CSV table of C-alpha atoms in Angstrom, one decimal:
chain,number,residue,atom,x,y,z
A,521,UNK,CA,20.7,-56.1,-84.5
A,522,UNK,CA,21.3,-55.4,-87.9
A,523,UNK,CA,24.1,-53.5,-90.1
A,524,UNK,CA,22.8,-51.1,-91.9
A,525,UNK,CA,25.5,-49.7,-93.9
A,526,UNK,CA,29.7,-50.8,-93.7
A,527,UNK,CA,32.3,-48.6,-95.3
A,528,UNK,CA,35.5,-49.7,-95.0
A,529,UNK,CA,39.1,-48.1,-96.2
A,530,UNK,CA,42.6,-50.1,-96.4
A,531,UNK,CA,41.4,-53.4,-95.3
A,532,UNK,CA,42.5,-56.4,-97.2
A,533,UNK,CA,42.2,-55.8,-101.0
A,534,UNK,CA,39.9,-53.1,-100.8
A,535,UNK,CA,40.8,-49.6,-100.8
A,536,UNK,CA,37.7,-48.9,-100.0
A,537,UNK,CA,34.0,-50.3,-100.0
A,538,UNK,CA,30.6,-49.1,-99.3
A,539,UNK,CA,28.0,-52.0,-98.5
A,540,UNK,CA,24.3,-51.7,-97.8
A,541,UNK,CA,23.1,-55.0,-96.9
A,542,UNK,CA,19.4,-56.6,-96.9
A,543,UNK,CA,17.8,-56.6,-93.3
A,544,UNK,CA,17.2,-60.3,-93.8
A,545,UNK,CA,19.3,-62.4,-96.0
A,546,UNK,CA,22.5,-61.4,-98.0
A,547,UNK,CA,23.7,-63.5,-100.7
A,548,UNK,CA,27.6,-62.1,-101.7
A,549,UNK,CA,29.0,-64.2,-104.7
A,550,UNK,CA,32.1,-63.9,-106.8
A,551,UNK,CA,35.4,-65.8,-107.7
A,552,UNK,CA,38.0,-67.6,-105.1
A,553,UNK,CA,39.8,-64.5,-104.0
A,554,UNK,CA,38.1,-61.7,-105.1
A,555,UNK,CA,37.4,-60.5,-101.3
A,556,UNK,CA,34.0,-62.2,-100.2
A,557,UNK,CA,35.7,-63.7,-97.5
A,558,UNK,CA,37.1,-60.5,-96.6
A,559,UNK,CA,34.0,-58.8,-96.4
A,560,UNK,CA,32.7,-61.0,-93.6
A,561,UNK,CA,36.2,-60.4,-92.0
A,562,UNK,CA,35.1,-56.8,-92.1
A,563,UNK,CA,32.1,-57.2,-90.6
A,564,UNK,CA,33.3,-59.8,-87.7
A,565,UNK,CA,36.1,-57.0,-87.2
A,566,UNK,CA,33.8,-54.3,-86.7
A,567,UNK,CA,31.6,-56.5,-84.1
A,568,UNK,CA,34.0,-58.1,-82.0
A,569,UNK,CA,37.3,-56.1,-82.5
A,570,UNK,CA,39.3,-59.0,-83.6
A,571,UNK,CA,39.7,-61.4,-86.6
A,572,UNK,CA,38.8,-65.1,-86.9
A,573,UNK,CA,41.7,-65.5,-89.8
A,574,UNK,CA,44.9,-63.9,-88.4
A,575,UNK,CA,46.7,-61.2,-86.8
A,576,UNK,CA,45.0,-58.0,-86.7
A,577,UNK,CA,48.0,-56.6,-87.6
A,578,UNK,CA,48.1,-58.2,-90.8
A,579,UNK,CA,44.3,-57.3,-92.3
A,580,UNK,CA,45.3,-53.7,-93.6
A,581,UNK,CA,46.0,-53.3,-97.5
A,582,UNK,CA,49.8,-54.3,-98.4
A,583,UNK,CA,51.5,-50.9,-98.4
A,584,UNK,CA,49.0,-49.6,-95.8
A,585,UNK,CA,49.8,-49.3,-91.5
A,586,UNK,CA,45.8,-48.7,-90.5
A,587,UNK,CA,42.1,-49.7,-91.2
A,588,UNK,CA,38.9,-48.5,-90.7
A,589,UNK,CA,36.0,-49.9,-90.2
A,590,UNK,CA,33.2,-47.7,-90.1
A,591,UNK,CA,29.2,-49.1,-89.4
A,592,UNK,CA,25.7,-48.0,-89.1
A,593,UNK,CA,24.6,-50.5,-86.4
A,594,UNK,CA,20.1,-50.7,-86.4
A,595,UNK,CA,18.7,-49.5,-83.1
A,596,UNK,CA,16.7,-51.4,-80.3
A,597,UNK,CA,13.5,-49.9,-78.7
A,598,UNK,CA,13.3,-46.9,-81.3
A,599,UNK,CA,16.6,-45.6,-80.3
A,600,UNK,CA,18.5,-43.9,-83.2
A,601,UNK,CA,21.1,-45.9,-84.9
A,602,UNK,CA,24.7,-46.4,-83.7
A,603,UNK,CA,28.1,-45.1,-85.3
A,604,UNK,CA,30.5,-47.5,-84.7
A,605,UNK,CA,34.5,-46.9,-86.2
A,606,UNK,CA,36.9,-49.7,-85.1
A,607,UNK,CA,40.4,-48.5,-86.5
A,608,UNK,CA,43.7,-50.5,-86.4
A,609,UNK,CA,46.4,-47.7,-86.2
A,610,UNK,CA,49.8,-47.2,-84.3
A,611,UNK,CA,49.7,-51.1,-83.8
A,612,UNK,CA,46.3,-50.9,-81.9
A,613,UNK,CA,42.4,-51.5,-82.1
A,614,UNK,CA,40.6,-48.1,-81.0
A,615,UNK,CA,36.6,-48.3,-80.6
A,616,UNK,CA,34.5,-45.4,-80.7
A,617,UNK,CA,30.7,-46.2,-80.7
A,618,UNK,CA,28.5,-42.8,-81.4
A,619,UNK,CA,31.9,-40.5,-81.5
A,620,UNK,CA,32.8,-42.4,-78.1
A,621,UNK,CA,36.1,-44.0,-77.3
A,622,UNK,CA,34.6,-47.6,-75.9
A,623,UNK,CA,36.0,-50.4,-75.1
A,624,UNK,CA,35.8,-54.4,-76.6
A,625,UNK,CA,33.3,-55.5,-74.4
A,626,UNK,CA,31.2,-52.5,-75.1
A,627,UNK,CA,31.8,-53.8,-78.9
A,628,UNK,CA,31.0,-57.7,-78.7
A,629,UNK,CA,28.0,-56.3,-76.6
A,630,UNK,CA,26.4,-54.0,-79.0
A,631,UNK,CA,26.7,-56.1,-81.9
A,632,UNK,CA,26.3,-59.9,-81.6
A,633,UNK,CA,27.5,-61.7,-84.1
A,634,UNK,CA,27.9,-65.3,-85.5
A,635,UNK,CA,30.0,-66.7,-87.8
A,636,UNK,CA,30.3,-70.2,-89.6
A,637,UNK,CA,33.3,-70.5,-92.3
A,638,UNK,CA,35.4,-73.2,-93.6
A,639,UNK,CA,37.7,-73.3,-90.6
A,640,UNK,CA,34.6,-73.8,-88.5
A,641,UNK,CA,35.3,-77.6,-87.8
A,642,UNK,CA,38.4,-76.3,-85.7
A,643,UNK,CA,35.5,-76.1,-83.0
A,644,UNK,CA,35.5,-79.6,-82.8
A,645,UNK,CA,38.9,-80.9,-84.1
A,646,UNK,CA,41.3,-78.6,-81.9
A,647,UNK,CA,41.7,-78.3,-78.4
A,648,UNK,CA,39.4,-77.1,-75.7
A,649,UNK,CA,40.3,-73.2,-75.9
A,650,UNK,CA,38.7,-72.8,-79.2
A,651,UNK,CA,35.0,-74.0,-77.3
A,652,UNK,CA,36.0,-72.4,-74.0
A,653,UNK,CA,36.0,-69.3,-76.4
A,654,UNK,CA,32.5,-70.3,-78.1
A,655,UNK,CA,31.2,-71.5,-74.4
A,656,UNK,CA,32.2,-67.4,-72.6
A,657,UNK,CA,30.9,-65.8,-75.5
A,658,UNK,CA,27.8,-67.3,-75.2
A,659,UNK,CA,27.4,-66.7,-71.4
A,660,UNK,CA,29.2,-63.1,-71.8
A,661,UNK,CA,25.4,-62.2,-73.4
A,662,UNK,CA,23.3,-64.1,-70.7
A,663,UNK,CA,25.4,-63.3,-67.8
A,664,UNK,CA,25.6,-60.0,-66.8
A,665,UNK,CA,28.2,-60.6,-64.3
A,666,UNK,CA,30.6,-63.1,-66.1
A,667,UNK,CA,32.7,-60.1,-67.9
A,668,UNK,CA,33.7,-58.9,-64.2
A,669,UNK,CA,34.2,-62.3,-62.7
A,670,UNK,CA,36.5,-63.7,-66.1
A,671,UNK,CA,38.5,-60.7,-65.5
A,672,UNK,CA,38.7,-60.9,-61.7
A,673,UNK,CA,39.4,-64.4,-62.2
A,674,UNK,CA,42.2,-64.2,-64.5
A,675,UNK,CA,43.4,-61.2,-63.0
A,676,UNK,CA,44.2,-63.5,-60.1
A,677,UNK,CA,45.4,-66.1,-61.7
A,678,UNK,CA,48.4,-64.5,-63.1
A,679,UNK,CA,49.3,-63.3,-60.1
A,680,UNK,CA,49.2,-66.5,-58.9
A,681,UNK,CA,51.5,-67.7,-62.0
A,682,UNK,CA,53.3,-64.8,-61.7
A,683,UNK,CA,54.4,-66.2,-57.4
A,684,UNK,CA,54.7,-70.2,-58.8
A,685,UNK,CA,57.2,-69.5,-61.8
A,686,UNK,CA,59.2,-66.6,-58.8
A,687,UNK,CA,59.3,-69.7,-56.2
A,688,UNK,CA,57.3,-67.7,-53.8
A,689,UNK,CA,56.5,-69.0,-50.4
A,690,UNK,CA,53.8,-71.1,-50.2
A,691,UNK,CA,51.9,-68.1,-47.9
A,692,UNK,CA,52.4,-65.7,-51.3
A,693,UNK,CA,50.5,-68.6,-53.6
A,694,UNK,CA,48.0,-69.2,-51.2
A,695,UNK,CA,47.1,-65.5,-50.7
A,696,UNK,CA,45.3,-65.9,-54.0
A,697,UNK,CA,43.2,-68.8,-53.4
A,698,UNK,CA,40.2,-66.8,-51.9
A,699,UNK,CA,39.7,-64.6,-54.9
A,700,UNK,CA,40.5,-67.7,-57.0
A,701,UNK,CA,37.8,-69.9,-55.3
A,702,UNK,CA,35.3,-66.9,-55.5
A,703,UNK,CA,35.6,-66.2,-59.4
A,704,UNK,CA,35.9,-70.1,-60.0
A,705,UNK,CA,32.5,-70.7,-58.6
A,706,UNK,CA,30.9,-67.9,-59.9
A,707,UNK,CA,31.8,-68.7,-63.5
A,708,UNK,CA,31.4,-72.5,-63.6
A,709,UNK,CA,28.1,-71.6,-62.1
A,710,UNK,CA,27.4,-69.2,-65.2
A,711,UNK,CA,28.9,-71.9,-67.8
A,712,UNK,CA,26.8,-74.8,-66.4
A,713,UNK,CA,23.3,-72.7,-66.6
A,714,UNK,CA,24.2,-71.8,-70.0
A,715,UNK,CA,25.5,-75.4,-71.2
A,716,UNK,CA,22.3,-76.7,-70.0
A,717,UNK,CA,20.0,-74.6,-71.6
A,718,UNK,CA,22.0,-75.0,-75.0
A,719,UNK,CA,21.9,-78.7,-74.7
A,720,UNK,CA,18.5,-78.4,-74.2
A,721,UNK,CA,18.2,-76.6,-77.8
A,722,UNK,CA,20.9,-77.3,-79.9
A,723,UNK,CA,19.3,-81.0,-80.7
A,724,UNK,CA,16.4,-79.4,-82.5
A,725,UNK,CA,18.3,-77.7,-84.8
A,726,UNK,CA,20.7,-81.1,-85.8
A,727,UNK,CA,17.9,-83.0,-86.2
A,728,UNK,CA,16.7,-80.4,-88.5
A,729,UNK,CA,19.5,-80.2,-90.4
A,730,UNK,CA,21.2,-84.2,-90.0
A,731,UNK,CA,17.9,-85.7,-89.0
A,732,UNK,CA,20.4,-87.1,-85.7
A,733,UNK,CA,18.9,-87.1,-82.8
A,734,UNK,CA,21.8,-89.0,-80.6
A,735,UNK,CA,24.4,-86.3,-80.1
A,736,UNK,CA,24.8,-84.4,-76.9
A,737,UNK,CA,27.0,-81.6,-75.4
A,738,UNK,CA,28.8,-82.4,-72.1
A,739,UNK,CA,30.4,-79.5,-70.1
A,740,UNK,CA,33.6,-80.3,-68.1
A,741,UNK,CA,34.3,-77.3,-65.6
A,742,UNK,CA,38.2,-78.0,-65.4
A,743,UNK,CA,39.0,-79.7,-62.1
A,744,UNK,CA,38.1,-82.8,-60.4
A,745,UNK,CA,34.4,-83.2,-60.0
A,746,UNK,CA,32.8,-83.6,-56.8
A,747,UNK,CA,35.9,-81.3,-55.4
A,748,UNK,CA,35.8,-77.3,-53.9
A,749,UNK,CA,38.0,-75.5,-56.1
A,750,UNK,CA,39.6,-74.2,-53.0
A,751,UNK,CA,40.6,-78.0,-51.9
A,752,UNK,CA,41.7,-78.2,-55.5
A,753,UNK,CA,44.0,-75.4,-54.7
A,754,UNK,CA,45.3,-76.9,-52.1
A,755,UNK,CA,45.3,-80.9,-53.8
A,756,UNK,CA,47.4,-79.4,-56.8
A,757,UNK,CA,50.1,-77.1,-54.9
A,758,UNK,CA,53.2,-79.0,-55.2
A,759,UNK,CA,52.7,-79.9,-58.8
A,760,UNK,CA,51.7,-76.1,-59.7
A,761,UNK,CA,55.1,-75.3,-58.3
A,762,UNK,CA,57.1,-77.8,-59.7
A,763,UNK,CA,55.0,-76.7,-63.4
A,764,UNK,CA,55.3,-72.9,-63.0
A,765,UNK,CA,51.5,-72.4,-63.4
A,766,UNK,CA,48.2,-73.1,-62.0
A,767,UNK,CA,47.2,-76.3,-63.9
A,768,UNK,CA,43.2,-77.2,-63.1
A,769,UNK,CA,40.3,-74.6,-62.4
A,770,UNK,CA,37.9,-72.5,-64.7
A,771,UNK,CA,40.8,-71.8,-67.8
A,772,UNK,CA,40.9,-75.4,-68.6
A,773,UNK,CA,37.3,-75.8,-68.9
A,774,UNK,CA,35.8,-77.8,-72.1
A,775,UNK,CA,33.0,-78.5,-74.2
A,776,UNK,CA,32.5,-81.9,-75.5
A,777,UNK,CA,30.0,-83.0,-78.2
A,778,UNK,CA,29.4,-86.6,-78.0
A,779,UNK,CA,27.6,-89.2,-80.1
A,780,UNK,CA,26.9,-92.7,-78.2
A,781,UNK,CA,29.1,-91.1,-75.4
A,782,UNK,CA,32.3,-90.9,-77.9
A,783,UNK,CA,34.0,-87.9,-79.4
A,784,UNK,CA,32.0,-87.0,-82.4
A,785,UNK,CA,35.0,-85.6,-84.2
A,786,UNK,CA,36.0,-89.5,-84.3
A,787,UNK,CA,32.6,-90.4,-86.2
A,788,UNK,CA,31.5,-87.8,-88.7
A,789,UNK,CA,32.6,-86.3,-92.1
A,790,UNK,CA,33.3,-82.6,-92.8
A,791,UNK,CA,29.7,-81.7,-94.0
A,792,UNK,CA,28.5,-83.2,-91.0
A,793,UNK,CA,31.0,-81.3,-89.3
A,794,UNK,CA,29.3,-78.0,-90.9
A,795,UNK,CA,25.8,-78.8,-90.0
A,796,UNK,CA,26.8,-79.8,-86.3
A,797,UNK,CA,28.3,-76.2,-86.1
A,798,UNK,CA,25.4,-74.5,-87.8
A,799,UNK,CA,23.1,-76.2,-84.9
A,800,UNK,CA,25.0,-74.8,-82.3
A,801,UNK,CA,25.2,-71.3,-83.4
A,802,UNK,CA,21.4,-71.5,-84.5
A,803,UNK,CA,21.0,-72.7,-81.1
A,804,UNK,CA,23.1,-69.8,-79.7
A,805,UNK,CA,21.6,-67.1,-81.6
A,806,UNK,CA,17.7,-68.1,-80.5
A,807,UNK,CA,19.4,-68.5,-77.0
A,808,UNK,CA,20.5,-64.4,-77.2
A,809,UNK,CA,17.1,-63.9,-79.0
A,810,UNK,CA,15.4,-65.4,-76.5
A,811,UNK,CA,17.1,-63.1,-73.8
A,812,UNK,CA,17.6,-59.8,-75.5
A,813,UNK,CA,14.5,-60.4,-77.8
A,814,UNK,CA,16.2,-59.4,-81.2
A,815,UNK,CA,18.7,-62.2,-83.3
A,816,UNK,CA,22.4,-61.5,-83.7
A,817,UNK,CA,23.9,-61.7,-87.4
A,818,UNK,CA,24.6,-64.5,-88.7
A,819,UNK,CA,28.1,-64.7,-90.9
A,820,UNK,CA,28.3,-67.4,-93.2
A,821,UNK,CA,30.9,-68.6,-96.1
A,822,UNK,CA,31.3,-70.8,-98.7
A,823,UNK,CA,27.7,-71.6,-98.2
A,824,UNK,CA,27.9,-74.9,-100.6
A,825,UNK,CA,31.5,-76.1,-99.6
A,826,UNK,CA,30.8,-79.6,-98.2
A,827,UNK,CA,27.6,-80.0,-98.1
A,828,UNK,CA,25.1,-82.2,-100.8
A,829,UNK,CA,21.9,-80.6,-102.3
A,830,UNK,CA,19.9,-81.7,-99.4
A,831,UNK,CA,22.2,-80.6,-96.9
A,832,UNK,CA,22.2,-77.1,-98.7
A,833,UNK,CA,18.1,-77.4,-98.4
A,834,UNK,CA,18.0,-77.8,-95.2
A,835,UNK,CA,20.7,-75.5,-93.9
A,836,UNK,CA,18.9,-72.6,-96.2
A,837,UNK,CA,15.6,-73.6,-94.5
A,838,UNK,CA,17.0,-72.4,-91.4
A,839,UNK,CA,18.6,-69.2,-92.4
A,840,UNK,CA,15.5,-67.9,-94.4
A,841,UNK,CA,13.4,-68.8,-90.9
A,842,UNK,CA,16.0,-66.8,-89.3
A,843,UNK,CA,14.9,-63.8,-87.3
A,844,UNK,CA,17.5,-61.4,-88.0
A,845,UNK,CA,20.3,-60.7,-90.5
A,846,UNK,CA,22.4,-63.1,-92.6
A,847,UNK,CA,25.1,-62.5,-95.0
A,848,UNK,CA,26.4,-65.4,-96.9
A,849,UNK,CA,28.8,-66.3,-99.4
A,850,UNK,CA,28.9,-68.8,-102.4
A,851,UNK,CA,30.8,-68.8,-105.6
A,852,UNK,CA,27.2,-68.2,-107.5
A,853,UNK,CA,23.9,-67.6,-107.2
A,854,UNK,CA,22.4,-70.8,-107.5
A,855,UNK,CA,18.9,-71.4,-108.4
A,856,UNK,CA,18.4,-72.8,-104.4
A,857,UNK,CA,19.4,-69.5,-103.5
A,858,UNK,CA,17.5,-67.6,-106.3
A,859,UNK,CA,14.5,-69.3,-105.3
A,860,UNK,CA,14.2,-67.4,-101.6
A,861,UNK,CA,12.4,-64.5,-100.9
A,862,UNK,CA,13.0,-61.5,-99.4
A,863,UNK,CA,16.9,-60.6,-99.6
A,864,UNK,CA,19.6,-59.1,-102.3
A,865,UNK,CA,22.3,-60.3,-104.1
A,866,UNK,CA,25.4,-58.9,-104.5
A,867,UNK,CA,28.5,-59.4,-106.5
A,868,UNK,CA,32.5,-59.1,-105.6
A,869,UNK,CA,35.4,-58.6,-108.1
A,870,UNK,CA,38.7,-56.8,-108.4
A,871,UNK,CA,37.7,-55.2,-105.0
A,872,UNK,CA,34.2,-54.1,-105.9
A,873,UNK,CA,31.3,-54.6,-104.5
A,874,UNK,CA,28.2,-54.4,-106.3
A,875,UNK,CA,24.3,-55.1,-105.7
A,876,UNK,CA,22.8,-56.8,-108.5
A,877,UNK,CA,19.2,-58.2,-107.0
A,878,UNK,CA,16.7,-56.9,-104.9
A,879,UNK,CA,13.4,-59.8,-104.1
């Protein structure tokens, strides 16, 4: 998958702007604030419908109510290319894909992409909802029954939230336990086969770029092991009313990443931090490749921020062996970046964007 062209109008601080980008790599430089970030905001809003900085309320120019985000998405298999608008107006995202309304899961699915920015290390520093998140959407593009079973599952979990905060009687609760149980299964299921094949890879790409070979990934599934969900159910009941909501199953999943069987986030620095994160995104982009047989993009900003001359080597290594697109960010064009074939350079400032190099 690769953008071809995005044109966007009111978004941030750009009236307007009309970007081309490279099929392979993009290098985007400029000055602190003069909208590189916001370009990859751009482009993560018009793949997944949503913004990894804020509110998508908040991302259209100051004066402005709406956005539009407007992209020419490559085709697969020789089909044509793909129209996609995403449009923040009347305090709601609308999705058309080829003049289409569509909704966002048709979106995330037609456009994969991954990002790696400066608040990256929240992945492993917050709490477990940030890597549930990085966990679904992984499994979202292996699975092609998770979609249905998150939303059956969560569908019945309110309801069941809905009867523990009313006081319901205990036969009300327990009516949702079957669907519950169903759904819970199905999607640990789905999250263990993917965990297990990205543990499997993810090392290959940290020892590439931290030469470490002793960290792992641990999945925990959210409720006692060794225990049915259903007797989990039935285990937790009394505390679940007494709380007001459902407190173990599927939504309180986790992903740990471990070194020596500790927390990492106890043992490394920042730039280690970055590298650990740009494994496991390298790791789950070959994992959609693998399965779809094309690469998603791959968003990346403030390329240098944290990392030493060697780190940037290696972490460049990767993206130029990188299958698909890239568009990355850095205050200049360095002579490591100069020194890689086959991409452009472009330039932002006062809300333009301009292409300066072609290799």
């Amino acid at each position: 998958m690769r953008f071809r062209r995005a044109k966007a109008q009111h978004f941030r601080l750009f009236q307007a702007f009309d970007f081309e980008p490279h099929p392979r790599l993009n290098f985007v430089t400029g000055a602190n604030a003069a909208g590189k970030t916001s370009l990859l905001e751009a482009l993560y809003v018009a793949a997944r419908g949503d913004s990894h900085r804020g509110a998508i309320s908040t991302l259209a120019t100051d004066g402005q109510s709406s956005f539009l985000i407007d992209t020419r998405i490559s085709g697969v298999d020789g089909r044509p290319d793909d129209k996609v608008e995403v449009r923040w107006q009347d305090r709601r995202i609308a999705v058309r894909i080829n003049d289409q309304s569509a909704g966002l899961s048709d979106l995330v699915r037609r456009m994969p992409v991954l990002l790696i920015d400066p608040l990256a290390h929240r992945l492993i520093e917050e709490g477990p909802g940030i890597r549930r998140r990085f966990i679904d959407w992984g499994v979202f593009h292996m699975e092609q029954e998770f979609h249905d079973q998150w939303r059956r599952f969560n569908r019945a979990l309110r309801q069941r939230n809905a009867a523990l905060r009313a006081q319901a009687s205990v036969r009300e609760i327990e009516s949702w336990s079957p669907e519950l149980t169903l759904t819970a299964d199905a999607l640990t299921a789905m999250r263990e086969r993917y965990l297990d094949r990205l543990s499997q890879l993810a090392p290959k790409y940290w020892q590439s770029l931290v030469d470490e070979k002793g960290w792992t990934l641990a999945f925990v599934r959210g409720w006692r092991e060794g225990e049915s969900y259903a007797d989990t159910l039935i285990r937790t009941l009394e505390g679940d009313r007494n709380a007001g909501h459902t407190r173990e199953g599927p939504h309180r999943a986790e992903l740990r990443v471990l070194s020596d069987n500790s927390l990492l986030k106890e043992r490394v620095s920042r730039g280690q931090q970055k590298l650990l994160i740009a494994g496991l995104m390298l790791a789950q982009g070959e994992l959609y490749r693998q399965k779809h047989e094309d690469a998603p993009v791959l968003l990346l900003d403030d390329f240098a921020a944290e990392l030493s001359m060697d780190s940037q080597q290696r972490l460049l290594t990767q993206l130029q062996s990188w299958p698909g697109q890239s568009v990355i960010t850095a205050l200049d064009y360095s002579p490591l970046l100069q020194a890689t074939n086959d991409h452009a350079m472009f330039h932002v400032e006062h809300g333009e964007i301009t292409l300066k190099k072609t290799i």
